[in-house]
CSV table of C-alpha atoms in Angstrom, one decimal:
chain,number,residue,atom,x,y,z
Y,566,UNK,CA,-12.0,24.2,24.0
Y,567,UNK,CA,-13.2,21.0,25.8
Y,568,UNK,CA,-13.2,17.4,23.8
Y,569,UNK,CA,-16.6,17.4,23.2
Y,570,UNK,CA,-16.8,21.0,21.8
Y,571,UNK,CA,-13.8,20.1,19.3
Y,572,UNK,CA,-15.6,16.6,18.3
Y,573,UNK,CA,-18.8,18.6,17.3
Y,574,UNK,CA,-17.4,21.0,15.1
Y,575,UNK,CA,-15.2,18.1,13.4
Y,576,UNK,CA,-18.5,16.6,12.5
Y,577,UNK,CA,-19.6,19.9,11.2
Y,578,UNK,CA,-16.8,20.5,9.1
Y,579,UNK,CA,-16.9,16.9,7.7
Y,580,UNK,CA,-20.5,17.7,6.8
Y,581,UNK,CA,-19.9,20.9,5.5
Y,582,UNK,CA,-17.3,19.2,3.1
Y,583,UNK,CA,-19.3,16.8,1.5
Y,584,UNK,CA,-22.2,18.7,1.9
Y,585,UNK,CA,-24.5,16.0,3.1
Y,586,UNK,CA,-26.2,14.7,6.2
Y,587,UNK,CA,-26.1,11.1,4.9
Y,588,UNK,CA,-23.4,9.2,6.5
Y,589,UNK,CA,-20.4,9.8,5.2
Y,590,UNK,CA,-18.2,6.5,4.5
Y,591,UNK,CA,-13.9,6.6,5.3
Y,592,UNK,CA,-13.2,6.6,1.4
Y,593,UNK,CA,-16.1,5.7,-1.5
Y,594,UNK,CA,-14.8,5.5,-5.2
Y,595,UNK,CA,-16.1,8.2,-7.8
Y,596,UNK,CA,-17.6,6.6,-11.0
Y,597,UNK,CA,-18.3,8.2,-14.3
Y,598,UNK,CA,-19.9,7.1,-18.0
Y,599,UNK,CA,-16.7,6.2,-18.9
Y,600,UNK,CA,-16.5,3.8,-15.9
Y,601,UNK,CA,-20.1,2.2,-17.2
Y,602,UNK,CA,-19.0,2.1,-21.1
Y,603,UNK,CA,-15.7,0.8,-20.5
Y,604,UNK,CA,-17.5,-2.5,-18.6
Y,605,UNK,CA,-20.3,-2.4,-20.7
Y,606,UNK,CA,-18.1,-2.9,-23.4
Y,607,UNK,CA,-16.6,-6.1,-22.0
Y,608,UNK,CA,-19.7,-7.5,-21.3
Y,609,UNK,CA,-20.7,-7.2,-24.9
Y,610,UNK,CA,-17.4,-8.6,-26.4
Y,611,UNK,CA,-17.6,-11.3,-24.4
Y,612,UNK,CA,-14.0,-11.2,-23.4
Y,613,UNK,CA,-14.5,-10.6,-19.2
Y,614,UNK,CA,-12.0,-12.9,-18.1
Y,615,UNK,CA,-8.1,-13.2,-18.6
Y,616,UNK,CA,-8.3,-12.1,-22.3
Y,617,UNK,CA,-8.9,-8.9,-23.6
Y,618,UNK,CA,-7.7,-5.4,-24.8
Y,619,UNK,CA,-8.2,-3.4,-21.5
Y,620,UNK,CA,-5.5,-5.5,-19.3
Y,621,UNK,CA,-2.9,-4.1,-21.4
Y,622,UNK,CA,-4.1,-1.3,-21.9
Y,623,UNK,CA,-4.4,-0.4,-18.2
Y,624,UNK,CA,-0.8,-2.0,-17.5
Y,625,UNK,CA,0.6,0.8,-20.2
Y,626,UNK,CA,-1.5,3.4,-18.8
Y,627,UNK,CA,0.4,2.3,-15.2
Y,628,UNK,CA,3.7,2.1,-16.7
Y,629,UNK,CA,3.3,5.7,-17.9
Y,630,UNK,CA,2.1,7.2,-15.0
Y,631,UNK,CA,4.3,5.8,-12.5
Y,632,UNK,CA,7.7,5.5,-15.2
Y,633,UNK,CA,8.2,1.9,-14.0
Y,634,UNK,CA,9.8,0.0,-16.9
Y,635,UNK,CA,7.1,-2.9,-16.7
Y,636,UNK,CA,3.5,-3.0,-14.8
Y,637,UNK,CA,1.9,-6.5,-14.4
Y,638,UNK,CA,-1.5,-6.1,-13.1
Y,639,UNK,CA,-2.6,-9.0,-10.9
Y,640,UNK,CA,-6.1,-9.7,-9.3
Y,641,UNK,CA,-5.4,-8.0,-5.8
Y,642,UNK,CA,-2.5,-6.6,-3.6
Y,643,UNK,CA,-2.3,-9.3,-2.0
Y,644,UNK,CA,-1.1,-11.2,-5.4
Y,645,UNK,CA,0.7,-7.9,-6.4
Y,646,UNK,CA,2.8,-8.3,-3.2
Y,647,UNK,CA,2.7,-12.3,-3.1
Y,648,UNK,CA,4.2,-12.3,-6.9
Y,649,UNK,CA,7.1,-9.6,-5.6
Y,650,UNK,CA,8.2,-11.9,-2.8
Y,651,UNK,CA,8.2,-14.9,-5.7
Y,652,UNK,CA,9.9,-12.6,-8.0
Y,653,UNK,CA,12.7,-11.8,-5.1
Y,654,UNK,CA,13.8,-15.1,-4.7
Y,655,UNK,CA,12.2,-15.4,-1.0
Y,656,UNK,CA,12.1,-18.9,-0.4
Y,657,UNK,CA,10.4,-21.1,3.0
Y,658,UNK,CA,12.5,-20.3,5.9
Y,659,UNK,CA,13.3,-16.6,5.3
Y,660,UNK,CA,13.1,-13.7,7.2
Y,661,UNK,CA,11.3,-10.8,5.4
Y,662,UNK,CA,11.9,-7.2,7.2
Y,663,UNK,CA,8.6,-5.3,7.5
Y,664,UNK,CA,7.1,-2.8,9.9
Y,665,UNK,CA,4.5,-3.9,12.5
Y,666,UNK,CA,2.4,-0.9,11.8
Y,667,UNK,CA,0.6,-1.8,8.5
Y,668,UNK,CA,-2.3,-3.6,7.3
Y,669,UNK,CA,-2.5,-7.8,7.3
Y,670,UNK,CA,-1.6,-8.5,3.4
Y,671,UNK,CA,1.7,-7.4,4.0
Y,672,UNK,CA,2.5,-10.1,6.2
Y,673,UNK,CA,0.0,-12.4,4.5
Y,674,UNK,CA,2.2,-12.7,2.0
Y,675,UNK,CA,4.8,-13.7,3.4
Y,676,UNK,CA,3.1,-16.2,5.1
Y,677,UNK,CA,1.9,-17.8,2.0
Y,678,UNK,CA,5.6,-17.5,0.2
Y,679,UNK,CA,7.0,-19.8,3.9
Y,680,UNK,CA,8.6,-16.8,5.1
Y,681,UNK,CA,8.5,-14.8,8.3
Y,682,UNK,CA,8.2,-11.1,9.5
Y,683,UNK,CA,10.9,-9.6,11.2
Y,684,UNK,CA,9.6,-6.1,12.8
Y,685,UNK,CA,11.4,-2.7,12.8
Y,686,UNK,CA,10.0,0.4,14.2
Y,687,UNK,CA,8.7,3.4,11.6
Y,688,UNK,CA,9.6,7.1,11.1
Y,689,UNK,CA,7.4,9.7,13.0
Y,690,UNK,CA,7.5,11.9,9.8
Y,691,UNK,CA,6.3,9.2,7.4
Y,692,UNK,CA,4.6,6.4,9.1
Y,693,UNK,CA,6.6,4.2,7.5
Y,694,UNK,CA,9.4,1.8,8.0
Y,695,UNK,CA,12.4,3.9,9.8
Y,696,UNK,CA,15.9,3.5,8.2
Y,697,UNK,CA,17.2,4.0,11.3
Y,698,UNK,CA,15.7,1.8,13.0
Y,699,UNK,CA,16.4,-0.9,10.2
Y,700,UNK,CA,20.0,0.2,10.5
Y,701,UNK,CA,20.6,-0.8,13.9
Y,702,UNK,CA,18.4,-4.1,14.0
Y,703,UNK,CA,20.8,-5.4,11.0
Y,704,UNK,CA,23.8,-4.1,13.0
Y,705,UNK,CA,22.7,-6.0,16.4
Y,706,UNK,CA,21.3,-9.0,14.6
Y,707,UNK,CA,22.5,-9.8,11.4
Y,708,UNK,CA,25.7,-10.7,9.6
Y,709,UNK,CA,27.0,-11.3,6.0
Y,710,UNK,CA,27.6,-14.6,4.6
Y,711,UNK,CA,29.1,-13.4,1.5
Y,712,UNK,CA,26.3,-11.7,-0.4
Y,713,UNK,CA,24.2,-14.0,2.1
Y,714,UNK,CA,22.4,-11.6,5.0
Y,715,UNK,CA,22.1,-14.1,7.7
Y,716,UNK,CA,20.0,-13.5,10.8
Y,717,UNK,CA,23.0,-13.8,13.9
Y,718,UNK,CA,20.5,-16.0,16.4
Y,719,UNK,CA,18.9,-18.2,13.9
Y,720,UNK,CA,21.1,-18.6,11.5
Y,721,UNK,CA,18.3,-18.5,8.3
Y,722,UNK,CA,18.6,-15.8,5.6
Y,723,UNK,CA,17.1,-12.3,5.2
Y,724,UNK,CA,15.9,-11.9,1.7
Y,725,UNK,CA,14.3,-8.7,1.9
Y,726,UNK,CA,13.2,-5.5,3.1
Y,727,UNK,CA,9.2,-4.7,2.5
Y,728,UNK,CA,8.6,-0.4,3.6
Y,729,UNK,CA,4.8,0.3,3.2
Y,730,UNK,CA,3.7,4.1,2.5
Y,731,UNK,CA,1.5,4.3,4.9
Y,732,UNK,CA,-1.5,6.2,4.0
Y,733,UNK,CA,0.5,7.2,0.4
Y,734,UNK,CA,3.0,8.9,2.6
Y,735,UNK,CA,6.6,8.2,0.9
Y,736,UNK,CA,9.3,6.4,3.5
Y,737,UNK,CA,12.9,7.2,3.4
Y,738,UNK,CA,13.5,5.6,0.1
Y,739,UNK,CA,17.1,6.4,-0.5
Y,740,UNK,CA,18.5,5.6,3.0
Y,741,UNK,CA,16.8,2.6,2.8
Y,742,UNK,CA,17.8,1.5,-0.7
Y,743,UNK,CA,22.3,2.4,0.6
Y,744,UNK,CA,21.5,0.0,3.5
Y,745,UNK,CA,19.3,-2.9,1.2
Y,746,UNK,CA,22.1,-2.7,-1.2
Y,747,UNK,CA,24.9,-2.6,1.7
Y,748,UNK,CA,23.2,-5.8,3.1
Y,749,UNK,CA,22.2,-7.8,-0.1
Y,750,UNK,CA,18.5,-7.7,0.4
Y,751,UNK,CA,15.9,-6.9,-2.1
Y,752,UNK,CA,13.8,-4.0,-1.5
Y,753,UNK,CA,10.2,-4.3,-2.2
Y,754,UNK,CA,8.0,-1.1,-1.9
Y,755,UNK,CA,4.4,-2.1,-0.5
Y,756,UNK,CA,3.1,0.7,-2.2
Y,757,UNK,CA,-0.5,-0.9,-2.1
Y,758,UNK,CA,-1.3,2.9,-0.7
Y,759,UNK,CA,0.7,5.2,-3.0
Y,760,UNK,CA,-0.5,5.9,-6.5
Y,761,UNK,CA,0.6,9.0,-7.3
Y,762,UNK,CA,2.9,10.1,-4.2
Y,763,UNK,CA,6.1,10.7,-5.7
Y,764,UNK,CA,9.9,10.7,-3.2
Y,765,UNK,CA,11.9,13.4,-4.3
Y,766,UNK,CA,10.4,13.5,-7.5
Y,767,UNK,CA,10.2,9.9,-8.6
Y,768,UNK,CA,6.9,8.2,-8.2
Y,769,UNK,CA,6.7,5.7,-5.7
Y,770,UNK,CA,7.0,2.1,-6.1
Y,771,UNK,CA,9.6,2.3,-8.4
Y,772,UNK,CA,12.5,2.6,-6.3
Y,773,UNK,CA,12.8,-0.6,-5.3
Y,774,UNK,CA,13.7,-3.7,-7.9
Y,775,UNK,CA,10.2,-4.4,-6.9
Y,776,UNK,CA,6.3,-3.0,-5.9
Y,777,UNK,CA,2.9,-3.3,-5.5
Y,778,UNK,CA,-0.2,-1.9,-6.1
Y,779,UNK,CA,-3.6,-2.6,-5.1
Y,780,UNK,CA,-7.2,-0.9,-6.5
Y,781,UNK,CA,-9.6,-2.3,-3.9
Y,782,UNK,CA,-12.7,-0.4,-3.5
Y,783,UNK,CA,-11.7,1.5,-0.8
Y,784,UNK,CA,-8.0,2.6,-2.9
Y,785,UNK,CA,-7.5,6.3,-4.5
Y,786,UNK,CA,-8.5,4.7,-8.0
Y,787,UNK,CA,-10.2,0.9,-7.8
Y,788,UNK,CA,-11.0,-1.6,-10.6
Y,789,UNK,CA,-12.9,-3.8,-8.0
Y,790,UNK,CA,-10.1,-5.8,-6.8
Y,791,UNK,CA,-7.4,-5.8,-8.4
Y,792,UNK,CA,-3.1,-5.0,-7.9
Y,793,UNK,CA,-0.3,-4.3,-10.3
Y,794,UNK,CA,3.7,-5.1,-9.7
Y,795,UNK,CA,5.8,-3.0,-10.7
Y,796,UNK,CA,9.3,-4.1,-12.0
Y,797,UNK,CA,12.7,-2.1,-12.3
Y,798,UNK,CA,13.7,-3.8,-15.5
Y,799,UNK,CA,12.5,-5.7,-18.7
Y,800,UNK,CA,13.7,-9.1,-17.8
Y,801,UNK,CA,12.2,-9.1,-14.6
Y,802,UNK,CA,9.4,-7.8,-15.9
Y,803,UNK,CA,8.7,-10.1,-18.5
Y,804,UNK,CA,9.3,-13.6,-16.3
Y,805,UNK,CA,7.1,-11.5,-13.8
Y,806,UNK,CA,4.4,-11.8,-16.2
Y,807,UNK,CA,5.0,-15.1,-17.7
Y,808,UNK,CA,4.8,-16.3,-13.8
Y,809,UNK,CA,1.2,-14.5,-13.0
Y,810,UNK,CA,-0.2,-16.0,-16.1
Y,811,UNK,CA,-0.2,-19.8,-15.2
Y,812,UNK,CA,3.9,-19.8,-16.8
Y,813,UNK,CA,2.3,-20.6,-20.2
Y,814,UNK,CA,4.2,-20.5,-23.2
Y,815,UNK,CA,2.6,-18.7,-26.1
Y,816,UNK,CA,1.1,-21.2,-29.0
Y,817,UNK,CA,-2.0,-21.3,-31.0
Y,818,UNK,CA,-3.5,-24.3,-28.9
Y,819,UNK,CA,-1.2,-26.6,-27.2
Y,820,UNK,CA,-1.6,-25.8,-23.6
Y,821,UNK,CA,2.6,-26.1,-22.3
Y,822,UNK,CA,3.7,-24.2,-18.5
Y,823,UNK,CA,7.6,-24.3,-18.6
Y,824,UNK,CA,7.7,-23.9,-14.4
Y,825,UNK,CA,5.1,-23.3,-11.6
Y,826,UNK,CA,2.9,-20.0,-12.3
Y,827,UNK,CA,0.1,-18.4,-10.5
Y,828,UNK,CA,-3.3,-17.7,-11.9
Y,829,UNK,CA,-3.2,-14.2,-10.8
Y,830,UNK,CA,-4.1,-11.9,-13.9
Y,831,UNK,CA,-6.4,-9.3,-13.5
Y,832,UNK,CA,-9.6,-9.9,-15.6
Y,833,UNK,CA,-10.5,-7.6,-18.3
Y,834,UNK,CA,-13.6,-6.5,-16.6
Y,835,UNK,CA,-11.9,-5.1,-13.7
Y,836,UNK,CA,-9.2,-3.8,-15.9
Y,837,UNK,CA,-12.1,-1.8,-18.2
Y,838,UNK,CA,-13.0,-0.5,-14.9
Y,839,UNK,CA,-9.4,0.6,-14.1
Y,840,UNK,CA,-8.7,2.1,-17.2
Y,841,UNK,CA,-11.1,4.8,-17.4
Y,842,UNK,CA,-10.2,5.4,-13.3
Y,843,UNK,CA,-6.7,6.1,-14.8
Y,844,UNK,CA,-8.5,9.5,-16.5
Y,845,UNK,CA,-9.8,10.3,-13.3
Y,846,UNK,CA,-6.6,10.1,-11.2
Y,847,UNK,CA,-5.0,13.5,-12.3
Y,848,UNK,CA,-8.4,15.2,-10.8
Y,849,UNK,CA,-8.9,12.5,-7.7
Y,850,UNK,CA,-4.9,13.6,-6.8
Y,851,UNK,CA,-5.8,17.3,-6.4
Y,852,UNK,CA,-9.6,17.1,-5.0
Y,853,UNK,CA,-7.6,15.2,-2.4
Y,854,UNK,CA,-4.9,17.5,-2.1
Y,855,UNK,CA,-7.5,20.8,-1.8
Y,856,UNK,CA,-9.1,18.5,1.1
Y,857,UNK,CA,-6.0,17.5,3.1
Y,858,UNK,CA,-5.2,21.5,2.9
Y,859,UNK,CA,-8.8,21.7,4.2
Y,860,UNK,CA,-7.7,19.4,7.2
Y,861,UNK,CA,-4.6,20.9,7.9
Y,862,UNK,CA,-6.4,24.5,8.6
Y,863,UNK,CA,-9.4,23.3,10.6
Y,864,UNK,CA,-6.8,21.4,12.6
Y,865,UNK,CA,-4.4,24.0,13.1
Y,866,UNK,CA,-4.2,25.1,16.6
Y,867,UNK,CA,-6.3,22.1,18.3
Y,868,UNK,CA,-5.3,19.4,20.3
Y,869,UNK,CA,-5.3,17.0,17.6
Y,870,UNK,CA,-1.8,16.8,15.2
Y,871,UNK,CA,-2.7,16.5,11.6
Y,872,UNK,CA,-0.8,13.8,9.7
Y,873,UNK,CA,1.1,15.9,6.8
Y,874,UNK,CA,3.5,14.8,4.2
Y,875,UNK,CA,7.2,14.5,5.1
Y,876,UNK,CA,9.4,16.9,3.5
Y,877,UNK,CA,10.9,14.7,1.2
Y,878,UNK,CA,8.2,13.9,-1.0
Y,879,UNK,CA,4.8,14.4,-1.7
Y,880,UNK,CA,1.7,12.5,-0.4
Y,881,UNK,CA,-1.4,11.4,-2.7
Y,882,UNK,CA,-3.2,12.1,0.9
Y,883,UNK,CA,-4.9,8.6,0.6
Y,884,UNK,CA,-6.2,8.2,3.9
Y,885,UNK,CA,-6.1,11.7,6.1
Y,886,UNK,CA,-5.0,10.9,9.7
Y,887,UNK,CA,-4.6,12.7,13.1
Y,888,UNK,CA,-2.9,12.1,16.4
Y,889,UNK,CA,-4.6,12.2,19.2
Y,890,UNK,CA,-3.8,13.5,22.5
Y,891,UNK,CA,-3.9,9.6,23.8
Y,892,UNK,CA,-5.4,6.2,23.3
Y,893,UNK,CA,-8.6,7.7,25.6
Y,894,UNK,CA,-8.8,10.5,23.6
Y,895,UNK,CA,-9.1,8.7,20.2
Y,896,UNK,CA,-11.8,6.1,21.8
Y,897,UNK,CA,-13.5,9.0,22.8
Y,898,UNK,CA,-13.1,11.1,19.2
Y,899,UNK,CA,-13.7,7.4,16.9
Y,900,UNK,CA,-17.0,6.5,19.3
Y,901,UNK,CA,-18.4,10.5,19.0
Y,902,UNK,CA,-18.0,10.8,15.3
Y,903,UNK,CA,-19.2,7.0,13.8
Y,904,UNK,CA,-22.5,7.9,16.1
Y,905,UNK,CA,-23.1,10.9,14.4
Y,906,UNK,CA,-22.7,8.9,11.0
Y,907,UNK,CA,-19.1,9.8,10.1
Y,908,UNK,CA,-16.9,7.3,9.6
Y,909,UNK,CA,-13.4,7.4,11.3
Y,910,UNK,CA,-11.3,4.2,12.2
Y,911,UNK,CA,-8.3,3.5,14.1
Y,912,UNK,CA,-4.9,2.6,12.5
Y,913,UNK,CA,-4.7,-1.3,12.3
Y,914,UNK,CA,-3.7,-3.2,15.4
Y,915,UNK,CA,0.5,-3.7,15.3
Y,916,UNK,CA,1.1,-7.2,13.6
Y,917,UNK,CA,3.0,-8.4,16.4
Y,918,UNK,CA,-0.3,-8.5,18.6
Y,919,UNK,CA,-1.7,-10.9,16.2
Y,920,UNK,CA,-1.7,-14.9,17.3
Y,921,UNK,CA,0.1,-16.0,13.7
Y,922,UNK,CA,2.8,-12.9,14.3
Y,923,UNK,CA,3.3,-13.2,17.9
Y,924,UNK,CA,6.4,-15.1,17.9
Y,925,UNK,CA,8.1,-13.0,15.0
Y,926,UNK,CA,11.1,-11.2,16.0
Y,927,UNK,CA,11.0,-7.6,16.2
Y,928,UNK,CA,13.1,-4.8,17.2
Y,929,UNK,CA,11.8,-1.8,19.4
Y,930,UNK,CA,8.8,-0.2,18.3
Y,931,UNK,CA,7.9,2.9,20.3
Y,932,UNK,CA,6.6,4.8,17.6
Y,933,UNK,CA,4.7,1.8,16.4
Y,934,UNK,CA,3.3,1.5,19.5
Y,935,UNK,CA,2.1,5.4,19.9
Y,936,UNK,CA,1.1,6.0,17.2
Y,937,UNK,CA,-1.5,2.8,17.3
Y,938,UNK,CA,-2.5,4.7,20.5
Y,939,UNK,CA,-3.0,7.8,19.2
Y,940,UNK,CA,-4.5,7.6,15.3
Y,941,UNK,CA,-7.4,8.3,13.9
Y,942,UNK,CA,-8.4,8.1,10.2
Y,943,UNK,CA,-11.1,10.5,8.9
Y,944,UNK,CA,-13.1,10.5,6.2
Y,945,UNK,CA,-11.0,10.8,2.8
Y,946,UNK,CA,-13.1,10.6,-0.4
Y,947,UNK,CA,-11.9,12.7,-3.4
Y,948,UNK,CA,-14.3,15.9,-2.8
């Protein structure tokens, strides 16, 4: 079957999916009446800002779900994941362990907390950061101080560790977890991606002393913009709060902030908009398991590797992906199929290639760097 024979019926299956010869967006959110009268409601109360029922509401709705013992919802991921640095003692100078193969906000945030990236490779089976490959850049480059993890050629600390789940594709957890805990570091689960993927049973996200969500537009449930931390205990979870909400202490009007706080609490019209999503989810996370089974067929066989769940957990399928043969190959596939009004995208560009994260140190990252080759997303809306 030649390439351009294989690129045509892709475009026909994606078609025959969503039944439609519109063009057909990468992921579009799914709104019902309950959407509209949830919002409509807000509008008419008045209460649109950073008071109001439904941001609580939404936060106990997240807590239940995911089984994290507090959820803080925050105005974007970016927040989400800016608050969990705060909340994990990062400080100006540190080294933060991430994987070069994930989206900007990631490393945004660490930017904006004073700290740096270091770069470790990911898993082939997940996508995601690789404990083995975490394993032996701490060996080769980091030592103990005490319960101080101290980077050997600089000399400045390593706070934490920050795994994404890529695509809502759960990472090693458990392996990387022993080695956080072996090296004093915090982990922090960038599980921007993940609502309802679960590692070995346990939603993700809640793993780690700390997490973080986002509902942008383009996420598996949205409230507009908008994130949510999730903390492993009450006390952490209650400063966490106290911290996104300007760090002011309750009273009937005398406006008092007990330490520095960020004005990051999701409004009330977003969260409206997130709490009747929360009804949806249950039925999104199946539509978009049927679909990724629908994938996995039509790709059976092919040239092109469809990008499954790793066995030790279980995907939400946010964004379907496939490997490509090589990087020609997936120019050829993402310029055939946005001209025929399907969108498809590559993975991001490895953070190391960007000017601000150029000089970061890394580690080696040869599945990084094939896999940004090689991917393709494809279109992923809840069918």
């Amino acid at each position: 079957m030649s390439h351009a024979t294989s690129q045509q019926q892709l475009s026909e299956f994606v078609r025959s999916i969503y039944q439609t010869n519109d063009f057909i967006p990468l992921h579009a959110p799914t709104f019902g009446e309950l959407e509209k009268s949830n919002v409509l409601d807000t509008i008419e109360s008045t209460f649109v800002s950073s008071v109001g029922k439904f941001v609580d509401e939404f936060e106990q709705r997240m807590q239940a779900f995911t089984g994290a013992t507090r959820a803080i919802a925050t105005v974007n991921g970016t927040a989400a994941l800016h608050t969990a640095l705060y909340m994990a003692g990062v400080e100006r100078g540190d080294f933060v362990i991430t994987q070069a193969l994930t989206f900007v906000a990631t490393c945004n945030a660490m930017y904006h907390m004073g700290a740096e990236p270091i770069f470790v490779d990911v898993a082939p089976s997940t996508l995601g950061l690789c404990p083995k490959a975490l394993e032996a850049y701490l060996s080769e480059h980091a030592r103990l101080d005490g319960e101080r993890c101290v980077h050997k050629d600089t000399g400045r600390a390593i706070r934490a560790v920050v795994p994404m789940h890529t695509f809502g594709h759960p990472v090693h957890l458990n392996e990387m977890k022993q080695l956080c805990d072996k090296w004093h570091l915090v982990l922090i689960e960038d599980a921007a991606e993940s609502l309802g993927s679960y590692y070995q049973g346990q939603h993700t996200g809640t793993i780690g002393q700390l997490a973080a969500l986002s509902f942008n537009g383009n996420k598996i449930i949205t409230t507009g913009g908008g994130g949510m931390v999730l903390c492993a205990n009450e006390e952490l979870g209650k400063r966490t709060k106290h911290v996104t909400t300007t760090a002011k202490v309750p009273h009937p009007y005398e406006f008092y902030h007990d330490e520095p706080g960020f004005n990051y609490r999701l409004p009330n019209l977003n969260a409206a908009l997130g709490c009747a999503q929360m009804q949806q989810l249950p039925k999104f996370l199946e539509q978009k398991r049927q679909l990724a089974a629908r994938y996995r067929d039509f790709f059976a066989g092919t040239a092109f590797t469809f990008v499954d769940e790793p066995a030790h957990g279980q995907s939400n399928f946010w964004l379907n992906a496939i490997l490509c043969e090589d990087k020609q190959a997936r120019n050829e596939l993402l310029e055939s199929q946005n001209a025929a009004g399907i969108m498809c995208r590559p993975i991001w560009q490895l953070m190391h290639r960007l000017p601000m994260f150029a000089a970061s140190p890394r580690g080696p990252l040869t599945v990084s760097e094939d896999i940004e080759a090689r991917l393709v997303n494809i279109p992923s809306s809840p069918i």
